[in-house]
Tab-separated table of C-alpha atoms and ligand atoms in Angstrom:
chain	number	residue	atom	x	y	z
L	1	MET	CA	-13.550	-21.506	4.405
L	2	MET	CA	-17.578	-21.228	4.687
L	3	GLY	CA	-18.996	-21.156	7.973
L	4	LYS	CA	-21.054	-24.112	9.230
L	5	SER	CA	-24.372	-22.414	9.284
L	6	LEU	CA	-24.467	-21.854	5.235
L	7	LEU	CA	-22.885	-25.211	4.718
L	8	SER	CA	-25.585	-26.835	6.797
L	9	LYS	CA	-28.257	-25.075	4.437
L	10	ILE	CA	-27.100	-26.634	1.208
L	11	ASP	CA	-26.970	-30.309	-0.098
L	12	LYS	CA	-24.162	-32.748	0.537
L	13	HIS	CA	-23.336	-33.178	-2.911
L	14	THR	CA	-22.862	-29.248	-3.237
L	15	VAL	CA	-20.876	-29.209	-0.168
L	16	ALA	CA	-18.368	-31.942	-1.609
L	17	LYS	CA	-18.136	-30.066	-4.752
L	18	VAL	CA	-17.483	-26.800	-2.970
L	19	ARG	CA	-15.040	-28.319	-0.948
L	20	ALA	CA	-12.986	-30.240	-3.870
L	21	ARG	CA	-13.362	-26.869	-5.789
L	22	ALA	CA	-11.830	-24.970	-3.012
L	23	GLN	CA	-8.774	-27.316	-2.991
L	24	THR	CA	-7.800	-26.253	-6.369
L	25	LEU	CA	-7.809	-22.520	-5.966
L	26	SER	CA	-4.818	-20.968	-6.155
L	27	PRO	CA	-2.916	-18.875	-3.230
L	28	ASP	CA	-1.034	-17.386	-6.444
L	29	PHE	CA	-1.778	-13.752	-6.768
L	30	THR	CA	1.017	-12.791	-9.146
L	31	GLN	CA	-1.396	-12.017	-12.283
L	32	ALA	CA	-3.722	-10.496	-10.302
L	33	ASP	CA	-1.085	-8.190	-8.596
L	34	ALA	CA	0.142	-7.559	-12.176
L	35	VAL	CA	-3.246	-6.386	-13.373
L	36	ILE	CA	-3.741	-3.979	-10.301
L	37	ALA	CA	-0.235	-2.537	-10.868
L	38	ALA	CA	-1.318	-2.232	-14.607
L	39	MET	CA	-4.589	-0.350	-13.773
L	40	LEU	CA	-2.861	2.182	-11.755
L	41	GLN	CA	-0.493	2.906	-14.653
L	42	ASP	CA	-3.513	3.137	-17.069
L	43	GLY	CA	-4.920	6.110	-15.323
L	44	ASP	CA	-7.807	7.959	-17.243
L	45	ALA	CA	-7.576	4.879	-20.091
L	46	LEU	CA	-9.719	3.071	-17.651
L	47	LEU	CA	-12.569	5.238	-18.512
L	48	ASN	CA	-12.987	3.492	-21.700
L	49	ARG	CA	-15.305	0.613	-21.300
L	50	GLY	CA	-13.851	-1.806	-23.589
L	51	HIS	CA	-10.681	-1.428	-21.785
L	52	LEU	CA	-11.985	-1.511	-18.255
L	53	LEU	CA	-13.688	-4.822	-19.205
L	54	ALA	CA	-10.716	-6.224	-20.817
L	55	ARG	CA	-8.887	-5.358	-17.491
L	56	LEU	CA	-11.665	-7.108	-15.617
L	57	LYS	CA	-11.275	-10.303	-17.816
L	58	GLU	CA	-7.545	-10.326	-17.110
L	59	PHE	CA	-8.193	-9.832	-13.142
L	60	GLY	CA	-10.985	-12.477	-13.544
L	61	ILE	CA	-14.157	-12.813	-11.571
L	62	ALA	CA	-14.136	-15.049	-8.628
L	63	GLY	CA	-13.346	-18.838	-9.285
L	64	THR	CA	-16.334	-20.046	-7.192
L	65	SER	CA	-17.502	-22.721	-9.658
L	66	TRP	CA	-20.464	-23.193	-7.713
L	67	TRP	CA	-22.179	-20.077	-8.881
L	68	LYS	CA	-23.795	-21.730	-11.823
L	69	GLY	CA	-25.531	-18.449	-12.978
L	70	LEU	CA	-22.284	-17.074	-13.863
L	71	ASP	CA	-21.446	-20.158	-16.412
L	72	ASN	CA	-22.192	-17.438	-19.287
L	73	TYR	CA	-18.743	-15.879	-18.228
L	74	ALA	CA	-16.912	-19.117	-17.441
L	75	ASP	CA	-13.900	-17.942	-19.411
L	76	TRP	CA	-13.587	-14.903	-16.977
L	77	ARG	CA	-13.124	-16.923	-13.957
L	78	ASN	CA	-9.878	-16.891	-12.286
L	79	ASP	CA	-8.330	-19.906	-10.088
L	80	ASN	CA	-8.477	-18.092	-6.919
L	81	LEU	CA	-11.095	-16.757	-4.752
L	82	LEU	CA	-10.262	-13.031	-5.402
L	83	GLY	CA	-12.486	-11.575	-8.107
L	84	PRO	CA	-15.673	-9.815	-8.037
L	85	GLN	CA	-18.847	-11.612	-7.267
L	86	GLN	CA	-20.449	-9.885	-9.938
L	87	ILE	CA	-21.849	-9.874	-13.550
L	88	PRO	CA	-18.571	-8.300	-15.293
L	89	THR	CA	-20.804	-5.779	-17.370
L	90	GLU	CA	-22.555	-4.600	-14.624
L	91	ILE	CA	-19.786	-3.837	-12.258
L	92	VAL	CA	-18.060	-2.126	-15.137
L	93	ASP	CA	-20.892	0.085	-15.905
L	94	TYR	CA	-21.679	1.018	-12.176
L	95	LEU	CA	-17.992	1.844	-11.692
L	96	LEU	CA	-17.974	4.284	-14.757
L	97	PHE	CA	-21.183	5.891	-13.769
L	98	ALA	CA	-19.655	6.575	-10.345
L	99	ALA	CA	-16.225	7.886	-11.689
L	100	ALA	CA	-18.208	10.279	-14.148
L	101	ARG	CA	-19.208	12.077	-10.938
L	102	GLY	CA	-15.599	12.904	-9.542
L	103	PRO	CA	-15.630	10.808	-6.043
L	104	LYS	CA	-12.962	11.175	-3.851
L	105	ASP	CA	-13.797	8.042	-1.502
L	106	ALA	CA	-16.154	4.996	-1.504
L	107	LEU	CA	-17.573	2.531	0.933
L	108	GLU	CA	-18.387	-1.073	-0.031
L	109	ILE	CA	-20.547	-2.741	2.565
L	110	GLY	CA	-19.806	-6.564	2.460
L	111	VAL	CA	-16.546	-7.262	0.692
L	112	SER	CA	-16.228	-10.974	1.298
L	113	TYR	CA	-12.656	-11.775	-0.336
L	114	GLY	CA	-12.147	-8.549	-1.497
L	115	GLY	CA	-12.290	-9.065	-5.258
L	116	THR	CA	-14.721	-6.175	-6.207
L	117	THR	CA	-12.731	-4.195	-3.493
L	118	ALA	CA	-9.317	-4.649	-5.292
L	119	PHE	CA	-10.842	-4.158	-8.634
L	120	SER	CA	-12.644	-0.897	-7.530
L	121	ALA	CA	-10.189	0.579	-5.527
L	122	ALA	CA	-7.683	0.264	-8.536
L	123	PHE	CA	-10.128	1.808	-10.405
L	124	PHE	CA	-10.966	4.699	-8.801
L	125	GLN	CA	-7.276	5.280	-7.633
L	126	ALA	CA	-6.247	5.267	-11.211
L	127	ILE	CA	-8.482	8.258	-11.934
L	128	ASN	CA	-7.639	9.982	-8.767
L	129	PRO	CA	-4.678	9.012	-6.765
L	130	GLU	CA	-6.055	10.702	-3.741
L	131	PHE	CA	-8.939	8.222	-3.587
L	132	THR	CA	-9.528	6.072	-0.289
L	133	TYR	CA	-11.725	2.854	-0.675
L	134	HIS	CA	-13.348	1.792	2.541
L	135	CYS	CA	-14.453	-1.669	3.502
L	136	LEU	CA	-16.963	-2.691	5.896
L	137	ASP	CA	-17.837	-6.207	6.825
L	138	ILE	CA	-18.948	-8.456	9.758
L	139	LYS	CA	-16.213	-11.040	9.181
L	140	ASP	CA	-12.569	-10.696	7.903
L	141	LYS	CA	-12.540	-12.905	4.700
L	142	THR	CA	-10.490	-10.571	2.801
L	143	LYS	CA	-7.711	-12.305	0.324
L	144	LEU	CA	-5.835	-9.189	-0.834
L	145	SER	CA	-2.352	-9.834	-1.186
L	146	PRO	CA	0.444	-8.067	0.539
L	147	ALA	CA	1.227	-6.160	-2.708
L	148	MET	CA	-2.257	-5.090	-3.238
L	149	ARG	CA	-2.531	-3.675	0.362
L	150	ASP	CA	0.649	-1.709	-0.448
L	151	MET	CA	-0.660	-0.391	-3.688
L	152	LEU	CA	-4.085	0.585	-2.774
L	153	ASN	CA	-5.435	3.238	-0.308
L	154	ILE	CA	-7.758	0.877	1.242
L	155	GLN	CA	-9.145	1.328	4.761
L	156	MET	CA	-10.666	-1.670	6.636
L	157	HIS	CA	-13.973	-1.327	9.080
L	158	ILE	CA	-13.930	-5.215	10.029
L	159	PRO	CA	-15.759	-6.260	11.848
L	160	ALA	CA	-18.503	-3.868	11.912
L	161	THR	CA	-21.775	-3.229	10.550
L	162	SER	CA	-23.392	-0.003	8.989
L	163	ASP	CA	-24.530	0.783	12.846
L	164	ASP	CA	-21.120	1.435	13.602
L	165	LEU	CA	-20.786	3.822	10.739
L	166	ALA	CA	-24.130	5.570	10.983
L	167	GLY	CA	-24.634	8.855	9.805
L	168	GLN	CA	-21.069	9.129	8.227
L	169	GLN	CA	-20.910	10.446	4.598
L	170	PHE	CA	-19.069	8.905	1.462
L	171	ASP	CA	-19.273	10.129	-2.240
L	172	VAL	CA	-20.006	6.280	-3.280
L	173	VAL	CA	-21.700	3.495	-1.150
L	174	PHE	CA	-21.885	0.115	-2.724
L	175	ILE	CA	-24.340	-2.119	-0.555
L	176	ASP	CA	-23.773	-5.625	-0.938
L	177	GLY	CA	-23.671	-6.996	2.735
L	178	ASP	CA	-26.675	-8.984	4.437
L	179	HIS	CA	-29.149	-9.224	1.560
L	180	SER	CA	-32.293	-9.520	3.599
L	181	TYR	CA	-35.136	-6.806	3.466
L	182	ASP	CA	-34.428	-5.523	6.859
L	183	TRP	CA	-30.262	-5.243	6.232
L	184	ALA	CA	-30.738	-3.730	3.045
L	185	LYS	CA	-33.087	-0.908	4.483
L	186	ARG	CA	-30.842	-0.558	7.411
L	187	ASP	CA	-27.582	-0.270	5.520
L	188	PHE	CA	-29.201	2.510	3.424
L	189	GLU	CA	-30.763	4.526	6.288
L	190	ASN	CA	-27.514	4.181	8.383
L	191	ILE	CA	-25.225	5.196	5.388
L	192	GLY	CA	-26.634	4.776	1.704
L	193	ARG	CA	-29.165	7.636	1.822
L	194	ASN	CA	-25.881	9.852	2.997
L	195	ALA	CA	-23.997	9.266	-0.139
L	196	ARG	CA	-22.725	12.312	-1.675
L	197	LEU	CA	-22.808	11.429	-5.321
L	198	VAL	CA	-24.095	7.793	-5.716
L	199	CYS	CA	-25.438	4.831	-3.782
L	200	ALA	CA	-25.529	1.546	-5.401
L	201	PHE	CA	-27.391	-1.532	-4.511
L	202	HIS	CA	-26.146	-5.034	-5.485
L	203	ASP	CA	-28.699	-7.837	-6.168
L	204	ILE	CA	-31.725	-5.858	-7.061
L	205	ASN	CA	-32.678	-8.771	-9.130
L	206	GLY	CA	-31.434	-11.331	-6.629
L	207	LYS	CA	-34.859	-13.462	-6.246
L	208	GLU	CA	-32.774	-15.920	-4.151
L	209	TYR	CA	-33.065	-13.183	-1.499
L	210	ILE	CA	-36.769	-13.044	-1.519
L	211	PRO	CA	-37.580	-15.540	1.201
L	212	GLN	CA	-35.530	-13.054	3.497
L	213	GLY	CA	-38.110	-10.624	4.184
L	214	GLY	CA	-38.299	-9.739	0.437
L	215	GLY	CA	-34.790	-9.003	0.459
L	216	VAL	CA	-33.020	-6.339	-1.778
L	217	PHE	CA	-35.391	-7.170	-4.577
L	218	ARG	CA	-38.252	-6.010	-2.461
L	219	TYR	CA	-36.645	-2.981	-0.803
L	220	TRP	CA	-35.151	-1.759	-4.146
L	221	ARG	CA	-38.889	-1.762	-5.356
L	222	GLU	CA	-39.966	0.522	-2.445
L	223	LEU	CA	-37.327	2.789	-2.829
L	224	ARG	CA	-38.391	3.569	-6.690
L	225	ALA	CA	-41.540	5.019	-5.236
L	226	THR	CA	-39.918	7.351	-2.736
L	227	VAL	CA	-36.176	8.282	-3.575
L	228	SER	CA	-36.873	8.764	-7.251
L	229	ARG	CA	-38.750	11.912	-6.190
L	230	GLU	CA	-35.407	13.643	-4.959
L	231	ALA	CA	-32.860	11.830	-7.254
L	232	PRO	CA	-32.707	9.791	-10.453
L	233	MET	CA	-32.512	6.040	-10.105
L	234	LEU	CA	-31.484	3.562	-12.681
L	235	ASP	CA	-31.292	-0.013	-12.706
L	236	ILE	CA	-28.427	-1.935	-14.473
L	237	CYS	CA	-29.799	-5.346	-15.238
L	238	HIS	CA	-28.002	-7.206	-17.925
L	239	ALA	CA	-28.903	-10.844	-18.659
L	240	VAL	CA	-26.942	-13.894	-18.063
L	241	PRO	CA	-28.711	-16.673	-20.105
L	242	GLY	CA	-28.522	-20.091	-18.739
L	243	GLU	CA	-30.558	-22.616	-17.086
L	244	HIS	CA	-29.486	-21.567	-13.539
L	245	VAL	CA	-30.904	-18.128	-13.748
L	246	SER	CA	-34.534	-17.143	-13.715
L	247	LYS	CA	-36.726	-17.324	-16.962
L	248	ASP	CA	-36.556	-13.622	-17.515
L	249	GLY	CA	-32.614	-14.173	-17.650
L	250	LEU	CA	-32.150	-11.491	-14.905
L	251	TRP	CA	-29.915	-11.903	-12.030
L	252	MET	CA	-27.756	-9.801	-9.674
L	253	GLY	CA	-28.278	-6.488	-10.997
L	254	ILE	CA	-27.337	-2.914	-9.769
L	255	GLY	CA	-29.600	-0.240	-8.552
L	256	LEU	CA	-27.974	3.220	-8.908
L	257	ILE	CA	-29.202	6.444	-7.140
L	258	ASP	CA	-27.639	9.367	-8.657
L	259	TYR	CA	-27.432	11.636	-5.807
L	260	ALA	CA	-24.976	14.021	-7.369
L	261	SER	CA	-28.327	15.147	-9.032
L	262	ARG	CA	-30.194	15.235	-5.782
L	263	HIS	CA	-33.015	17.971	-5.692
L	264	ASP	CA	-35.894	19.088	-3.145
L	265	PRO	CA	-38.237	16.027	-3.272
L	266	VAL	CA	-41.292	16.619	-5.330
G	301	SAM	C1	-22.148	-11.349	-1.466
G	301	SAM	S1	-20.728	-11.084	-0.389
G	301	SAM	C2	-19.998	-9.872	-1.023
G	301	SAM	C3	-19.482	-9.744	-2.225
G	301	SAM	C4	-18.302	-8.493	-2.794
G	301	SAM	N1	-19.071	-7.067	-2.486
G	301	SAM	C5	-18.121	-8.648	-4.091
G	301	SAM	O1	-18.711	-8.079	-4.913
G	301	SAM	O2	-16.994	-9.704	-4.394
G	301	SAM	C6	-21.524	-10.474	1.280
G	301	SAM	C7	-20.868	-10.339	2.418
G	301	SAM	O3	-21.647	-9.246	3.326
G	301	SAM	C8	-21.171	-9.564	4.500
G	301	SAM	N2	-22.184	-9.554	5.558
G	301	SAM	C9	-23.179	-10.124	5.864
G	301	SAM	N3	-23.781	-9.269	6.992
G	301	SAM	C10	-23.436	-8.196	6.778
G	301	SAM	C11	-23.836	-6.986	7.637
G	301	SAM	N4	-24.965	-7.093	8.152
G	301	SAM	N5	-23.045	-5.967	7.551
G	301	SAM	C12	-21.998	-5.809	6.602
G	301	SAM	N6	-21.546	-7.091	5.813
G	301	SAM	C13	-22.145	-8.116	6.115
G	301	SAM	C14	-20.781	-11.215	4.749
G	301	SAM	O4	-19.715	-11.781	5.476
G	301	SAM	C15	-20.042	-11.371	3.143
G	301	SAM	O5	-18.794	-11.077	3.255
């Protein structure tokens, strides 16, 4: 379930723990399917932040116990892999920000198992039944159930990178693929900067990617000096206290460019 190259980078103890945990993960998506169906019935009620968070808790964040940084949300983990790999309040605030701008489509770059995909697609589609959610990844790891594929308007672009879709326009772009500086830049230049309404970057506080040329961390800080001259930029940075997160308590983080308010550069 994990590539050899990644496993070779982490110690044997962690590998054993990950493998043991993977054995306990359930292939049963009955609960997840029921939440997606309920969300589609909820419609505009999902625009209430408390309600959307409650739905996310029911759906669950990814049950990957090796992400110790999310221990602060231990009771939100589900028992399968299909949950957003996100800090719950951050992903919900990003979704509400994007929805307020009336999108009709979105692209997620880097979908992994598809937890954020399923939850986001259900949310946007509940607000706008014509909504299409596009997925881009270099590898097909998606665990979307047949029922989810049936209920949700999802279009797969897998395997592919942003090079393959360069120049295409989407209302919302969520960049969460390769977290190196070079790929963050490439995904933005290929697609993110063309977003009609919102371009979002995940992991603007992901200091673990700094060894990769500065990672998204460095690129986002560079963009703040330039893109802020043509569109509002906002950071969603909620703390996840715990010994596994950096001293300032910040981890993950979602950076937003509000292209709905784009203006001539100043
Ligand atoms: C952190 S995971 C995505 C998590 C997902 N967005 C979520 O919230 O649940 C990163 C994904 O990016 C994919 N990826 C890596 N390099 C990529 C690239 N250059 N273009 C697109 N996807 C890439 C990986 O295969 C992996 O599935």
